[in-house]
mmCIF file of C-alpha atoms in Angstrom:
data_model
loop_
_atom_site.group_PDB
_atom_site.id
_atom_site.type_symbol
_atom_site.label_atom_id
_atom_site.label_comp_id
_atom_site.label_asym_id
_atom_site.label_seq_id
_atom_site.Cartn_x
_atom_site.Cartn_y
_atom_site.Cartn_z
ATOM 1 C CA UNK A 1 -10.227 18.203 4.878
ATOM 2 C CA UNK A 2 -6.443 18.722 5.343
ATOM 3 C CA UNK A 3 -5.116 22.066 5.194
ATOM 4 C CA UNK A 4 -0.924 22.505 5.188
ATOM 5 C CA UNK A 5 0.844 26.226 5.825
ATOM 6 C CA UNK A 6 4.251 26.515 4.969
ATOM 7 C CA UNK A 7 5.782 27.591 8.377
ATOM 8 C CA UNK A 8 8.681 28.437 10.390
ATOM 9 C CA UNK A 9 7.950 28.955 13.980
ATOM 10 C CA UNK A 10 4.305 29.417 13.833
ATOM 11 C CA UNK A 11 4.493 31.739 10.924
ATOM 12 C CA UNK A 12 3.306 31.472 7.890
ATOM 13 C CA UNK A 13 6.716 31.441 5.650
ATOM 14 C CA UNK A 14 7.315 33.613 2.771
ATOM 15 C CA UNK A 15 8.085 31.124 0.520
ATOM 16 C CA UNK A 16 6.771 27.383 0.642
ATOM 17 C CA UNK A 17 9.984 25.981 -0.550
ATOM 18 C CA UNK A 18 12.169 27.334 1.816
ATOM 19 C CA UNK A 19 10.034 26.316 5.009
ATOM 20 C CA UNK A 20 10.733 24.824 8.064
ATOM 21 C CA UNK A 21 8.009 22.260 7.690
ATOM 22 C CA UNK A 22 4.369 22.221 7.305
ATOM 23 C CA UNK A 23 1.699 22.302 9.913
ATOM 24 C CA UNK A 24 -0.463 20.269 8.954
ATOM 25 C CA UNK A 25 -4.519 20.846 10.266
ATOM 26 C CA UNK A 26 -7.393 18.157 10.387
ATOM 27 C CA UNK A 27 -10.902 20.402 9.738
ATOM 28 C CA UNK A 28 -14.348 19.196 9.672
ATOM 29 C CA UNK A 29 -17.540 21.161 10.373
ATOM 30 C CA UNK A 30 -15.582 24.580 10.213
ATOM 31 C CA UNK A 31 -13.411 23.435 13.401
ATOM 32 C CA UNK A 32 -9.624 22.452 13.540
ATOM 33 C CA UNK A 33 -9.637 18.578 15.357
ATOM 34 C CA UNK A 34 -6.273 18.146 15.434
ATOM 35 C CA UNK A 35 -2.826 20.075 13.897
ATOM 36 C CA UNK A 36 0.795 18.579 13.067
ATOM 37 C CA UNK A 37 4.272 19.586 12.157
ATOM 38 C CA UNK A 38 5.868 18.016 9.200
ATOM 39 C CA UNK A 39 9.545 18.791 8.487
ATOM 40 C CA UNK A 40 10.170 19.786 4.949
ATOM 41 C CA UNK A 41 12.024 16.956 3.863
ATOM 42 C CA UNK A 42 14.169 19.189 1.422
ATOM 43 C CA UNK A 43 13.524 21.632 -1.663
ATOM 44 C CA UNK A 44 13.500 19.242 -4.928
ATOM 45 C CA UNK A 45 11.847 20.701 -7.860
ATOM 46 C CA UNK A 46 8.619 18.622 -8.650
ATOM 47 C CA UNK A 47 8.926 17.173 -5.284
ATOM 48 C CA UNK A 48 6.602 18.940 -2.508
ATOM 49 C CA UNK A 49 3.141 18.817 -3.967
ATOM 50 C CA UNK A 50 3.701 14.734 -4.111
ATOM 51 C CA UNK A 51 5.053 14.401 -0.815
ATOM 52 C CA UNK A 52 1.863 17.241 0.625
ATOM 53 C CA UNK A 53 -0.434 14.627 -1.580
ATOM 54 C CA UNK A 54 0.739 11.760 0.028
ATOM 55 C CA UNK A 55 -0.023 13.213 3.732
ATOM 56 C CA UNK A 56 -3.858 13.992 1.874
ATOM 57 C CA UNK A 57 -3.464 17.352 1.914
ATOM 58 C CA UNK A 58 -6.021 19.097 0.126
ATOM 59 C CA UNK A 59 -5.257 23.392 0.729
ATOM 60 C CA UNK A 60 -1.742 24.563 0.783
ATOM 61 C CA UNK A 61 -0.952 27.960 2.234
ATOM 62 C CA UNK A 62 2.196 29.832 2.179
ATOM 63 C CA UNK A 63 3.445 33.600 1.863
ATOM 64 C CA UNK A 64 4.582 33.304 -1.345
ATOM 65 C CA UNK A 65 5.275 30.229 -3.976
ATOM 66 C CA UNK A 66 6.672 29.735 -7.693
ATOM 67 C CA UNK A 67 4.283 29.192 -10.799
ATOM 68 C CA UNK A 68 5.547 25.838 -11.401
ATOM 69 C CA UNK A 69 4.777 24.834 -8.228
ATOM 70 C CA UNK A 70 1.541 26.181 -7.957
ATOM 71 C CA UNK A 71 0.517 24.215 -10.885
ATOM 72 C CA UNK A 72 2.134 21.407 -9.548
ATOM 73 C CA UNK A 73 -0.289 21.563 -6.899
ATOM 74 C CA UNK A 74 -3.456 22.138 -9.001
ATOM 75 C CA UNK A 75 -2.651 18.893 -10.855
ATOM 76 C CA UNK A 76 -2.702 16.898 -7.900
ATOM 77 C CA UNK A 77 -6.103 18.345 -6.854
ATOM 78 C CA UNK A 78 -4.431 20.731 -4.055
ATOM 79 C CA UNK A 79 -6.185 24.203 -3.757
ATOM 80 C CA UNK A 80 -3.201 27.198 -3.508
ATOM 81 C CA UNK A 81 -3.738 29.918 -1.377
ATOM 82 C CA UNK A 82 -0.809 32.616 -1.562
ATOM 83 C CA UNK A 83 -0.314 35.446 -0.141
ATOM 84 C CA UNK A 84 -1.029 34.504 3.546
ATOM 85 C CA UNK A 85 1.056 35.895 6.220
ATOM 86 C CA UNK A 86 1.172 36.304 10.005
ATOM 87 C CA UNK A 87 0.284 33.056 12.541
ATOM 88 C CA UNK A 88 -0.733 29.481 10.873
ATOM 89 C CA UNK A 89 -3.339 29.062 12.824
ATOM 90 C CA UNK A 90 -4.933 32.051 12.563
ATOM 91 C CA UNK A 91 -4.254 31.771 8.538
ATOM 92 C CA UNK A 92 -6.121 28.153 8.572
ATOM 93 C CA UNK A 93 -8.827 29.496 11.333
ATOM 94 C CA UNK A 94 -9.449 32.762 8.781
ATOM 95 C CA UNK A 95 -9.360 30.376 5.471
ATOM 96 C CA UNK A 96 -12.107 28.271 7.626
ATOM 97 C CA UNK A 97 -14.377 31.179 7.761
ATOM 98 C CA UNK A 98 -13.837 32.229 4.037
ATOM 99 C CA UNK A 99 -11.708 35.262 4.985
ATOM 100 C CA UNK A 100 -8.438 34.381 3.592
ATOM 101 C CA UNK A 101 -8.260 34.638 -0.124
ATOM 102 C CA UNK A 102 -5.405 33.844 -2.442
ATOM 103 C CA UNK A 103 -3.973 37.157 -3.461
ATOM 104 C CA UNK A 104 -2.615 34.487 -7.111
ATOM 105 C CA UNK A 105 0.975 36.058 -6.452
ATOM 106 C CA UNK A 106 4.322 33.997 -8.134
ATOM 107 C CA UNK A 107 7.209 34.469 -6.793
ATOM 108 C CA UNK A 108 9.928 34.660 -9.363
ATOM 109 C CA UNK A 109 12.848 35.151 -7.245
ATOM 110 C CA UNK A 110 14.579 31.842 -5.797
ATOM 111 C CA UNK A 111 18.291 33.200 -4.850
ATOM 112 C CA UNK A 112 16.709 34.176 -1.458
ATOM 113 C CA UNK A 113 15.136 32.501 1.676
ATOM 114 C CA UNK A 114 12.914 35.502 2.750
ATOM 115 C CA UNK A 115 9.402 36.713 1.691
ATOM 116 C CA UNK A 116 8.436 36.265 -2.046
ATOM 117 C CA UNK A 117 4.873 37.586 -1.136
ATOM 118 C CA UNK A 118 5.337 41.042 -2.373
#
């Protein structure tokens, strides 16, 4: 399993869009093998879930995200879990264990670059 957070700087970011990158963790048998950065390669509408797809990512998790693109993600068989915040790895080492839930926010405000996880 593949599991991406929408981060800047270790952080979970507020809004998946507006992310540094992605860091990217390899889990089997409830342990992380291996972790990743992958830049965001740019905020196109439509565009993220194919390009998280293409790197077989099957959980995204971010601070906050837009409905679109939360069903953009469903349709390519990615599990959405919003809400997160704090550390990445401690938001992929708490999903692990079943204690990170999504909390099914949207954010509907996309003038910003902060947190949309309100």
């Amino acid at each position: 399993m593949k599991i991406a957070v929408a981060s800047d700087n270790k952080m979970v970011s507020g809004h998946f869009g507006h992310c540094e990158g992605f860091s990217v963790y390899e889990v089997a048998d409830s342990k992380i093998l291996k972790n990743e950065f992958i830049q965001n390669p740019g905020h196109k509408p439509g565009y993220l879930p194919v390009f998280l797809k293409e790197h077989n990512v099957d959980v995204i998790i971010a601070g906050g995200m837009g409905g679109t693109a939360q069903d953009l993600f469903r349709e390519n068989d990615i599990e959405v879990v919003v809400g997160a915040s704090g550390l990445a790895d401690k938001s992929v080492e708490n999903y692990i264990k079943g204690n990170l839930k999504s909390t099914n926010s949207v954010c509907t405000e996309h003038a910003h670059e902060g947190n949309c996880n309100g």
